[in-house]
Amino acid sequence: MTASSPRTSNARSSAPGERAFVVMVVAAGSGERLGHGMPKARVDLGGRTILERALESVEAWGRAARVVVTLPAGDAELAEVCRRHGAEAVEGGGTRAASVAAGLERIAGLPERSGLRGILVHDAARCLAPPAVFDAVAAALEAGERAVIPVLPVTDTVKAVDAEGYVASTPQRAGLRIVQTPQGFDLATLEAAHREAALLPAEVALGITDDAMLAETLGIPVATVPGSEESLKITVPLDLLLARTLLEGRSG
Ligand code: CTP
Ligand code: MG
């Protein structure tokens, strides 16, 4: 399903460029796989922290009415970064989903929430996501979609394997997509999805790696829009090298 054919009719018009979205940047992870011995959001990327780069991407887009950031507990340095960027810091949880839930609790009390067109949940680790992707997600929400994810085609062949490591099946690549952030939701939809998730058994909940999966479990159609190679997630050291090269290309 694409964003050009919304299945729902909750489309609301907003003036072009209006600051009508809340953006939640999740940055509370510990960055184990990057291996810098500090939370990933604090790692340097070309003279600024990954969190600063992420907040600059949100600012470059320019349509956030409010930005909420989940942070590792007691991280004064990242809290200061949020303050400088006019973003609200919230203490994250032990998993990404728990961090999103903590951010949602803060957003639940916002006085302006009825005027919002939706929420975009974004990984700080995808700090170089270009404005065009934020625009595409926002446009799909404005067209009436309740859940929207940016995706890319899969270029490798993907296998499903069994517990012994033998190939069980090979899904057709043409029907597969790699999923990125920002993921966009109607705010009430994302809140309902997280309320449902709180009822799931822990072993099921641990297998839910993004917010779109929660929407899927509720049977809510999840639309796709084009993602970007530039929205790469900084996970391992090689990703940081790629991100640095990408940044150098932008400034030069
Ligand atoms: N995240 C979060 N709260 C958590 C775990 C992750 O807010 N408890 C955020 C991360 O900060 C990151 C995004 O979710 O921006 C994607 O997670 P990931 O890339 O796995 O980051 P880390 O959990 O920090 O990395 P690792 O798994 O290697 O420790
Ligand atoms: Mg992680």
PDB file of N, CA and C in Angstrom, residues 49-138:
ATOM      1  N   THR A  49      27.902  15.969  18.427  1.00  0.00           N
ATOM      2  CA  THR A  49      27.412  14.654  18.865  1.00  0.00           C
ATOM      3  C   THR A  49      26.339  14.145  17.893  1.00  0.00           C
ATOM      4  N   ILE A  50      26.156  12.831  17.935  1.00  0.00           N
ATOM      5  CA  ILE A  50      25.118  12.216  17.099  1.00  0.00           C
ATOM      6  C   ILE A  50      23.755  12.822  17.439  1.00  0.00           C
ATOM      7  N   LEU A  51      23.488  13.090  18.727  1.00  0.00           N
ATOM      8  CA  LEU A  51      22.192  13.698  19.077  1.00  0.00           C
ATOM      9  C   LEU A  51      22.053  15.088  18.452  1.00  0.00           C
ATOM     10  N   GLU A  52      23.139  15.893  18.500  1.00  0.00           N
ATOM     11  CA  GLU A  52      23.055  17.222  17.877  1.00  0.00           C
ATOM     12  C   GLU A  52      22.751  17.102  16.384  1.00  0.00           C
ATOM     13  N   ARG A  53      23.421  16.168  15.735  1.00  0.00           N
ATOM     14  CA  ARG A  53      23.171  15.962  14.296  1.00  0.00           C
ATOM     15  C   ARG A  53      21.702  15.593  14.061  1.00  0.00           C
ATOM     16  N   ALA A  54      21.168  14.738  14.921  1.00  0.00           N
ATOM     17  CA  ALA A  54      19.769  14.315  14.755  1.00  0.00           C
ATOM     18  C   ALA A  54      18.826  15.502  14.942  1.00  0.00           C
ATOM     19  N   LEU A  55      19.094  16.320  15.949  1.00  0.00           N
ATOM     20  CA  LEU A  55      18.218  17.469  16.203  1.00  0.00           C
ATOM     21  C   LEU A  55      18.342  18.499  15.081  1.00  0.00           C
ATOM     22  N   GLU A  56      19.539  18.608  14.498  1.00  0.00           N
ATOM     23  CA  GLU A  56      19.708  19.507  13.345  1.00  0.00           C
ATOM     24  C   GLU A  56      18.892  19.013  12.147  1.00  0.00           C
ATOM     25  N   SER A  57      18.811  17.706  11.975  1.00  0.00           N
ATOM     26  CA  SER A  57      17.995  17.159  10.868  1.00  0.00           C
ATOM     27  C   SER A  57      16.529  17.521  11.059  1.00  0.00           C
ATOM     28  N   VAL A  58      16.071  17.419  12.309  1.00  0.00           N
ATOM     29  CA  VAL A  58      14.668  17.752  12.599  1.00  0.00           C
ATOM     30  C   VAL A  58      14.440  19.244  12.342  1.00  0.00           C
ATOM     31  N   GLU A  59      15.408  20.058  12.758  1.00  0.00           N
ATOM     32  CA  GLU A  59      15.284  21.506  12.539  1.00  0.00           C
ATOM     33  C   GLU A  59      15.323  21.839  11.053  1.00  0.00           C
ATOM     34  N   ALA A  60      16.154  21.136  10.292  1.00  0.00           N
ATOM     35  CA  ALA A  60      16.247  21.391   8.846  1.00  0.00           C
ATOM     36  C   ALA A  60      14.911  21.111   8.166  1.00  0.00           C
ATOM     37  N   TRP A  61      14.195  20.143   8.682  1.00  0.00           N
ATOM     38  CA  TRP A  61      12.852  19.832   8.157  1.00  0.00           C
ATOM     39  C   TRP A  61      11.892  20.982   8.471  1.00  0.00           C
ATOM     40  N   GLY A  62      11.887  21.414   9.729  1.00  0.00           N
ATOM     41  CA  GLY A  62      11.178  22.639  10.079  1.00  0.00           C
ATOM     42  C   GLY A  62       9.687  22.527  10.343  1.00  0.00           C
ATOM     43  N   ARG A  63       9.166  21.321  10.557  1.00  0.00           N
ATOM     44  CA  ARG A  63       7.716  21.218  10.779  1.00  0.00           C
ATOM     45  C   ARG A  63       7.359  20.643  12.141  1.00  0.00           C
ATOM     46  N   ALA A  64       8.323  20.608  13.054  1.00  0.00           N
ATOM     47  CA  ALA A  64       8.038  20.085  14.392  1.00  0.00           C
ATOM     48  C   ALA A  64       7.511  21.201  15.281  1.00  0.00           C
ATOM     49  N   ALA A  65       6.327  20.987  15.856  1.00  0.00           N
ATOM     50  CA  ALA A  65       5.786  21.937  16.828  1.00  0.00           C
ATOM     51  C   ALA A  65       6.490  21.737  18.159  1.00  0.00           C
ATOM     52  N   ARG A  66       6.951  20.520  18.399  1.00  0.00           N
ATOM     53  CA  ARG A  66       7.591  20.188  19.659  1.00  0.00           C
ATOM     54  C   ARG A  66       8.493  18.966  19.435  1.00  0.00           C
ATOM     55  N   VAL A  67       9.621  18.956  20.121  1.00  0.00           N
ATOM     56  CA  VAL A  67      10.543  17.821  19.997  1.00  0.00           C
ATOM     57  C   VAL A  67      10.787  17.252  21.390  1.00  0.00           C
ATOM     58  N   VAL A  68      10.531  15.966  21.538  1.00  0.00           N
ATOM     59  CA  VAL A  68      10.757  15.265  22.804  1.00  0.00           C
ATOM     60  C   VAL A  68      11.874  14.251  22.558  1.00  0.00           C
ATOM     61  N   VAL A  69      12.840  14.207  23.463  1.00  0.00           N
ATOM     62  CA  VAL A  69      14.001  13.326  23.283  1.00  0.00           C
ATOM     63  C   VAL A  69      14.122  12.389  24.470  1.00  0.00           C
ATOM     64  N   THR A  70      14.248  11.087  24.216  1.00  0.00           N
ATOM     65  CA  THR A  70      14.495  10.161  25.324  1.00  0.00           C
ATOM     66  C   THR A  70      16.002  10.009  25.506  1.00  0.00           C
ATOM     67  N   LEU A  71      16.440  10.107  26.756  1.00  0.00           N
ATOM     68  CA  LEU A  71      17.876  10.106  27.065  1.00  0.00           C
ATOM     69  C   LEU A  71      18.217   9.037  28.095  1.00  0.00           C
ATOM     70  N   PRO A  72      19.490   8.612  28.106  1.00  0.00           N
ATOM     71  CA  PRO A  72      19.924   7.724  29.198  1.00  0.00           C
ATOM     72  C   PRO A  72      19.754   8.456  30.534  1.00  0.00           C
ATOM     73  N   ALA A  73      19.422   7.707  31.581  1.00  0.00           N
ATOM     74  CA  ALA A  73      19.175   8.323  32.891  1.00  0.00           C
ATOM     75  C   ALA A  73      20.367   9.174  33.343  1.00  0.00           C
ATOM     76  N   GLY A  74      20.074  10.383  33.769  1.00  0.00           N
ATOM     77  CA  GLY A  74      21.092  11.238  34.380  1.00  0.00           C
ATOM     78  C   GLY A  74      22.167  11.753  33.440  1.00  0.00           C
ATOM     79  N   ASP A  75      21.918  11.765  32.136  1.00  0.00           N
ATOM     80  CA  ASP A  75      22.952  12.218  31.190  1.00  0.00           C
ATOM     81  C   ASP A  75      22.895  13.745  31.037  1.00  0.00           C
ATOM     82  N   ALA A  76      23.695  14.424  31.848  1.00  0.00           N
ATOM     83  CA  ALA A  76      23.644  15.897  31.882  1.00  0.00           C
ATOM     84  C   ALA A  76      24.118  16.507  30.569  1.00  0.00           C
ATOM     85  N   GLU A  77      25.094  15.881  29.925  1.00  0.00           N
ATOM     86  CA  GLU A  77      25.628  16.448  28.682  1.00  0.00           C
ATOM     87  C   GLU A  77      24.559  16.437  27.580  1.00  0.00           C
ATOM     88  N   LEU A  78      23.848  15.317  27.472  1.00  0.00           N
ATOM     89  CA  LEU A  78      22.811  15.241  26.431  1.00  0.00           C
ATOM     90  C   LEU A  78      21.600  16.100  26.801  1.00  0.00           C
ATOM     91  N   ALA A  79      21.334  16.227  28.100  1.00  0.00           N
ATOM     92  CA  ALA A  79      20.235  17.098  28.535  1.00  0.00           C
ATOM     93  C   ALA A  79      20.524  18.542  28.126  1.00  0.00           C
ATOM     94  N   GLU A  80      21.795  18.921  28.213  1.00  0.00           N
ATOM     95  CA  GLU A  80      22.207  20.278  27.816  1.00  0.00           C
ATOM     96  C   GLU A  80      22.046  20.470  26.297  1.00  0.00           C
ATOM     97  N   VAL A  81      22.358  19.439  25.533  1.00  0.00           N
ATOM     98  CA  VAL A  81      22.161  19.497  24.077  1.00  0.00           C
ATOM     99  C   VAL A  81      20.671  19.750  23.780  1.00  0.00           C
ATOM    100  N   CYS A  82      19.798  19.043  24.487  1.00  0.00           N
ATOM    101  CA  CYS A  82      18.351  19.224  24.283  1.00  0.00           C
ATOM    102  C   CYS A  82      17.947  20.659  24.611  1.00  0.00           C
ATOM    103  N   ARG A  83      18.447  21.153  25.732  1.00  0.00           N
ATOM    104  CA  ARG A  83      18.096  22.503  26.162  1.00  0.00           C
ATOM    105  C   ARG A  83      18.483  23.517  25.079  1.00  0.00           C
ATOM    106  N   ARG A  84      19.705  23.377  24.569  1.00  0.00           N
ATOM    107  CA  ARG A  84      20.187  24.309  23.531  1.00  0.00           C
ATOM    108  C   ARG A  84      19.312  24.266  22.279  1.00  0.00           C
ATOM    109  N   HIS A  85      18.739  23.111  21.994  1.00  0.00           N
ATOM    110  CA  HIS A  85      17.936  22.967  20.773  1.00  0.00           C
ATOM    111  C   HIS A  85      16.443  23.136  21.040  1.00  0.00           C
ATOM    112  N   GLY A  86      16.083  23.545  22.244  1.00  0.00           N
ATOM    113  CA  GLY A  86      14.674  23.756  22.554  1.00  0.00           C
ATOM    114  C   GLY A  86      13.862  22.474  22.576  1.00  0.00           C
ATOM    115  N   ALA A  87      14.536  21.347  22.828  1.00  0.00           N
ATOM    116  CA  ALA A  87      13.832  20.054  22.886  1.00  0.00           C
ATOM    117  C   ALA A  87      13.659  19.636  24.337  1.00  0.00           C
ATOM    118  N   GLU A  88      12.604  18.856  24.582  1.00  0.00           N
ATOM    119  CA  GLU A  88      12.331  18.390  25.948  1.00  0.00           C
ATOM    120  C   GLU A  88      12.984  17.050  26.187  1.00  0.00           C
ATOM    121  N   ALA A  89      13.733  16.929  27.269  1.00  0.00           N
ATOM    122  CA  ALA A  89      14.396  15.670  27.588  1.00  0.00           C
ATOM    123  C   ALA A  89      13.521  14.838  28.516  1.00  0.00           C
ATOM    124  N   VAL A  90      13.436  13.533  28.214  1.00  0.00           N
ATOM    125  CA  VAL A  90      12.683  12.581  29.036  1.00  0.00           C
ATOM    126  C   VAL A  90      13.602  11.397  29.294  1.00  0.00           C
ATOM    127  N   GLU A  91      13.586  10.861  30.502  1.00  0.00           N
ATOM    128  CA  GLU A  91      14.405   9.676  30.769  1.00  0.00           C
ATOM    129  C   GLU A  91      13.832   8.462  30.036  1.00  0.00           C
ATOM    130  N   GLY A  92      14.677   7.774  29.269  1.00  0.00           N
ATOM    131  CA  GLY A  92      14.240   6.615  28.503  1.00  0.00           C
ATOM    132  C   GLY A  92      14.099   5.375  29.374  1.00  0.00           C
ATOM    133  N   GLY A  93      13.774   4.249  28.738  1.00  0.00           N
ATOM    134  CA  GLY A  93      13.618   2.985  29.457  1.00  0.00           C
ATOM    135  C   GLY A  93      14.680   1.978  29.050  1.00  0.00           C
ATOM    136  N   GLY A  94      14.501   0.742  29.480  1.00  0.00           N
ATOM    137  CA  GLY A  94      15.490  -0.308  29.249  1.00  0.00           C
ATOM    138  C   GLY A  94      15.499  -0.869  27.836  1.00  0.00           C
ATOM    139  N   THR A  95      14.418  -0.663  27.103  1.00  0.00           N
ATOM    140  CA  THR A  95      14.359  -1.086  25.691  1.00  0.00           C
ATOM    141  C   THR A  95      13.891   0.116  24.872  1.00  0.00           C
ATOM    142  N   ARG A  96      14.068   0.002  23.554  1.00  0.00           N
ATOM    143  CA  ARG A  96      13.617   1.110  22.705  1.00  0.00           C
ATOM    144  C   ARG A  96      12.115   1.346  22.900  1.00  0.00           C
ATOM    145  N   ALA A  97      11.349   0.258  22.954  1.00  0.00           N
ATOM    146  CA  ALA A  97       9.891   0.394  23.118  1.00  0.00           C
ATOM    147  C   ALA A  97       9.557   1.089  24.437  1.00  0.00           C
ATOM    148  N   ALA A  98      10.310   0.757  25.502  1.00  0.00           N
ATOM    149  CA  ALA A  98      10.056   1.409  26.796  1.00  0.00           C
ATOM    150  C   ALA A  98      10.406   2.894  26.724  1.00  0.00           C
ATOM    151  N   SER A  99      11.427   3.221  25.945  1.00  0.00           N
ATOM    152  CA  SER A  99      11.776   4.637  25.776  1.00  0.00           C
ATOM    153  C   SER A  99      10.663   5.376  25.043  1.00  0.00           C
ATOM    154  N   VAL A 100      10.138   4.766  23.984  1.00  0.00           N
ATOM    155  CA  VAL A 100       9.036   5.414  23.250  1.00  0.00           C
ATOM    156  C   VAL A 100       7.842   5.597  24.189  1.00  0.00           C
ATOM    157  N   ALA A 101       7.560   4.581  25.008  1.00  0.00           N
ATOM    158  CA  ALA A 101       6.433   4.686  25.944  1.00  0.00           C
ATOM    159  C   ALA A 101       6.656   5.835  26.927  1.00  0.00           C
ATOM    160  N   ALA A 102       7.894   6.010  27.382  1.00  0.00           N
ATOM    161  CA  ALA A 102       8.202   7.119  28.305  1.00  0.00           C
ATOM    162  C   ALA A 102       7.975   8.466  27.610  1.00  0.00           C
ATOM    163  N   GLY A 103       8.387   8.549  26.357  1.00  0.00           N
ATOM    164  CA  GLY A 103       8.168   9.783  25.593  1.00  0.00           C
ATOM    165  C   GLY A 103       6.687  10.059  25.400  1.00  0.00           C
ATOM    166  N   LEU A 104       5.923   9.002  25.155  1.00  0.00           N
ATOM    167  CA  LEU A 104       4.474   9.164  24.945  1.00  0.00           C
ATOM    168  C   LEU A 104       3.789   9.681  26.201  1.00  0.00           C
ATOM    169  N   GLU A 105       4.280   9.232  27.354  1.00  0.00           N
ATOM    170  CA  GLU A 105       3.691   9.726  28.614  1.00  0.00           C
ATOM    171  C   GLU A 105       3.831  11.231  28.728  1.00  0.00           C
ATOM    172  N   ARG A 106       5.003  11.738  28.330  1.00  0.00           N
ATOM    173  CA  ARG A 106       5.217  13.188  28.365  1.00  0.00           C
ATOM    174  C   ARG A 106       4.279  13.896  27.386  1.00  0.00           C
ATOM    175  N   ILE A 107       4.127  13.302  26.208  1.00  0.00           N
ATOM    176  CA  ILE A 107       3.317  13.934  25.161  1.00  0.00           C
ATOM    177  C   ILE A 107       1.827  13.911  25.533  1.00  0.00           C
ATOM    178  N   ALA A 108       1.436  12.901  26.328  1.00  0.00           N
ATOM    179  CA  ALA A 108       0.018  12.770  26.705  1.00  0.00           C
ATOM    180  C   ALA A 108      -0.516  14.034  27.365  1.00  0.00           C
ATOM    181  N   GLY A 109       0.362  14.757  28.036  1.00  0.00           N
ATOM    182  CA  GLY A 109      -0.095  15.945  28.759  1.00  0.00           C
ATOM    183  C   GLY A 109      -0.008  17.235  27.968  1.00  0.00           C
ATOM    184  N   LEU A 110       0.377  17.155  26.700  1.00  0.00           N
ATOM    185  CA  LEU A 110       0.567  18.398  25.940  1.00  0.00           C
ATOM    186  C   LEU A 110      -0.750  19.112  25.688  1.00  0.00           C
ATOM    187  N   PRO A 111      -0.823  20.410  25.965  1.00  0.00           N
ATOM    188  CA  PRO A 111      -2.064  21.145  25.741  1.00  0.00           C
ATOM    189  C   PRO A 111      -2.430  21.256  24.266  1.00  0.00           C
ATOM    190  N   GLU A 112      -1.419  21.284  23.372  1.00  0.00           N
ATOM    191  CA  GLU A 112      -1.709  21.525  21.948  1.00  0.00           C
ATOM    192  C   GLU A 112      -1.950  20.241  21.165  1.00  0.00           C
ATOM    193  N   ARG A 113      -2.107  19.099  21.855  1.00  0.00           N
ATOM    194  CA  ARG A 113      -2.123  17.843  21.110  1.00  0.00           C
ATOM    195  C   ARG A 113      -3.291  17.728  20.126  1.00  0.00           C
ATOM    196  N   SER A 114      -4.399  18.404  20.397  1.00  0.00           N
ATOM    197  CA  SER A 114      -5.529  18.289  19.476  1.00  0.00           C
ATOM    198  C   SER A 114      -5.215  18.943  18.128  1.00  0.00           C
ATOM    199  N   GLY A 115      -4.287  19.881  18.103  1.00  0.00           N
ATOM    200  CA  GLY A 115      -3.943  20.543  16.834  1.00  0.00           C
ATOM    201  C   GLY A 115      -2.865  19.814  16.048  1.00  0.00           C
ATOM    202  N   LEU A 116      -2.355  18.719  16.586  1.00  0.00           N
ATOM    203  CA  LEU A 116      -1.254  18.032  15.923  1.00  0.00           C
ATOM    204  C   LEU A 116      -1.749  17.121  14.803  1.00  0.00           C
ATOM    205  N   ARG A 117      -0.974  17.025  13.738  1.00  0.00           N
ATOM    206  CA  ARG A 117      -1.312  16.134  12.625  1.00  0.00           C
ATOM    207  C   ARG A 117      -0.764  14.729  12.855  1.00  0.00           C
ATOM    208  N   GLY A 118       0.126  14.592  13.803  1.00  0.00           N
ATOM    209  CA  GLY A 118       0.682  13.268  14.058  1.00  0.00           C
ATOM    210  C   GLY A 118       2.015  13.347  14.768  1.00  0.00           C
ATOM    211  N   ILE A 119       2.570  12.163  15.009  1.00  0.00           N
ATOM    212  CA  ILE A 119       3.852  12.062  15.694  1.00  0.00           C
ATOM    213  C   ILE A 119       4.836  11.311  14.802  1.00  0.00           C
ATOM    214  N   LEU A 120       6.069  11.788  14.775  1.00  0.00           N
ATOM    215  CA  LEU A 120       7.134  11.094  14.063  1.00  0.00           C
ATOM    216  C   LEU A 120       8.122  10.580  15.099  1.00  0.00           C
ATOM    217  N   VAL A 121       8.330   9.277  15.109  1.00  0.00           N
ATOM    218  CA  VAL A 121       9.285   8.676  16.040  1.00  0.00           C
ATOM    219  C   VAL A 121      10.564   8.383  15.264  1.00  0.00           C
ATOM    220  N   HIS A 122      11.666   8.934  15.748  1.00  0.00           N
ATOM    221  CA  HIS A 122      12.915   8.894  14.973  1.00  0.00           C
ATOM    222  C   HIS A 122      14.077   8.416  15.834  1.00  0.00           C
ATOM    223  N   ASP A 123      14.899   7.527  15.281  1.00  0.00           N
ATOM    224  CA  ASP A 123      16.112   7.079  15.975  1.00  0.00           C
ATOM    225  C   ASP A 123      17.192   8.152  15.884  1.00  0.00           C
ATOM    226  N   ALA A 124      17.731   8.563  17.032  1.00  0.00           N
ATOM    227  CA  ALA A 124      18.887   9.470  16.996  1.00  0.00           C
ATOM    228  C   ALA A 124      20.003   8.837  16.168  1.00  0.00           C
ATOM    229  N   ALA A 125      20.071   7.509  16.194  1.00  0.00           N
ATOM    230  CA  ALA A 125      21.121   6.793  15.462  1.00  0.00           C
ATOM    231  C   ALA A 125      21.008   6.991  13.947  1.00  0.00           C
ATOM    232  N   ARG A 126      19.855   7.471  13.459  1.00  0.00           N
ATOM    233  CA  ARG A 126      19.700   7.791  12.020  1.00  0.00           C
ATOM    234  C   ARG A 126      19.800   9.299  11.867  1.00  0.00           C
ATOM    235  N   CYS A 127      20.873   9.856  12.381  1.00  0.00           N
ATOM    236  CA  CYS A 127      20.945  11.308  12.564  1.00  0.00           C
ATOM    237  C   CYS A 127      21.094  12.086  11.269  1.00  0.00           C
ATOM    238  N   LEU A 128      21.383  11.425  10.155  1.00  0.00           N
ATOM    239  CA  LEU A 128      21.551  12.161   8.904  1.00  0.00           C
ATOM    240  C   LEU A 128      20.347  12.018   7.972  1.00  0.00           C
ATOM    241  N   ALA A 129      19.230  11.577   8.506  1.00  0.00           N
ATOM    242  CA  ALA A 129      18.015  11.432   7.682  1.00  0.00           C
ATOM    243  C   ALA A 129      17.670  12.776   7.034  1.00  0.00           C
ATOM    244  N   PRO A 130      17.497  12.814   5.712  1.00  0.00           N
ATOM    245  CA  PRO A 130      17.237  14.098   5.035  1.00  0.00           C
ATOM    246  C   PRO A 130      15.787  14.581   5.200  1.00  0.00           C
ATOM    247  N   PRO A 131      15.572  15.894   5.084  1.00  0.00           N
ATOM    248  CA  PRO A 131      14.225  16.463   5.231  1.00  0.00           C
ATOM    249  C   PRO A 131      13.204  15.828   4.293  1.00  0.00           C
ATOM    250  N   ALA A 132      13.631  15.394   3.118  1.00  0.00           N
ATOM    251  CA  ALA A 132      12.678  14.814   2.151  1.00  0.00           C
ATOM    252  C   ALA A 132      11.962  13.596   2.732  1.00  0.00           C
ATOM    253  N   VAL A 133      12.645  12.847   3.580  1.00  0.00           N
ATOM    254  CA  VAL A 133      12.013  11.656   4.159  1.00  0.00           C
ATOM    255  C   VAL A 133      10.976  12.083   5.208  1.00  0.00           C
ATOM    256  N   PHE A 134      11.335  13.064   6.042  1.00  0.00           N
ATOM    257  CA  PHE A 134      10.365  13.601   7.011  1.00  0.00           C
ATOM    258  C   PHE A 134       9.140  14.122   6.252  1.00  0.00           C
ATOM    259  N   ASP A 135       9.389  14.818   5.146  1.00  0.00           N
ATOM    260  CA  ASP A 135       8.288  15.369   4.337  1.00  0.00           C
ATOM    261  C   ASP A 135       7.373  14.265   3.816  1.00  0.00           C
ATOM    262  N   ALA A 136       7.975  13.194   3.318  1.00  0.00           N
ATOM    263  CA  ALA A 136       7.174  12.112   2.726  1.00  0.00           C
ATOM    264  C   ALA A 136       6.301  11.450   3.788  1.00  0.00           C
ATOM    265  N   VAL A 137       6.867  11.242   4.977  1.00  0.00           N
ATOM    266  CA  VAL A 137       6.101  10.621   6.066  1.00  0.00           C
ATOM    267  C   VAL A 137       4.966  11.559   6.492  1.00  0.00           C
ATOM    268  N   ALA A 138       5.292  12.846   6.639  1.00  0.00           N
ATOM    269  CA  ALA A 138       4.292  13.829   7.067  1.00  0.00           C
ATOM    270  C   ALA A 138       3.163  13.937   6.037  1.00  0.00           C
TER     271      ALA A 138
END
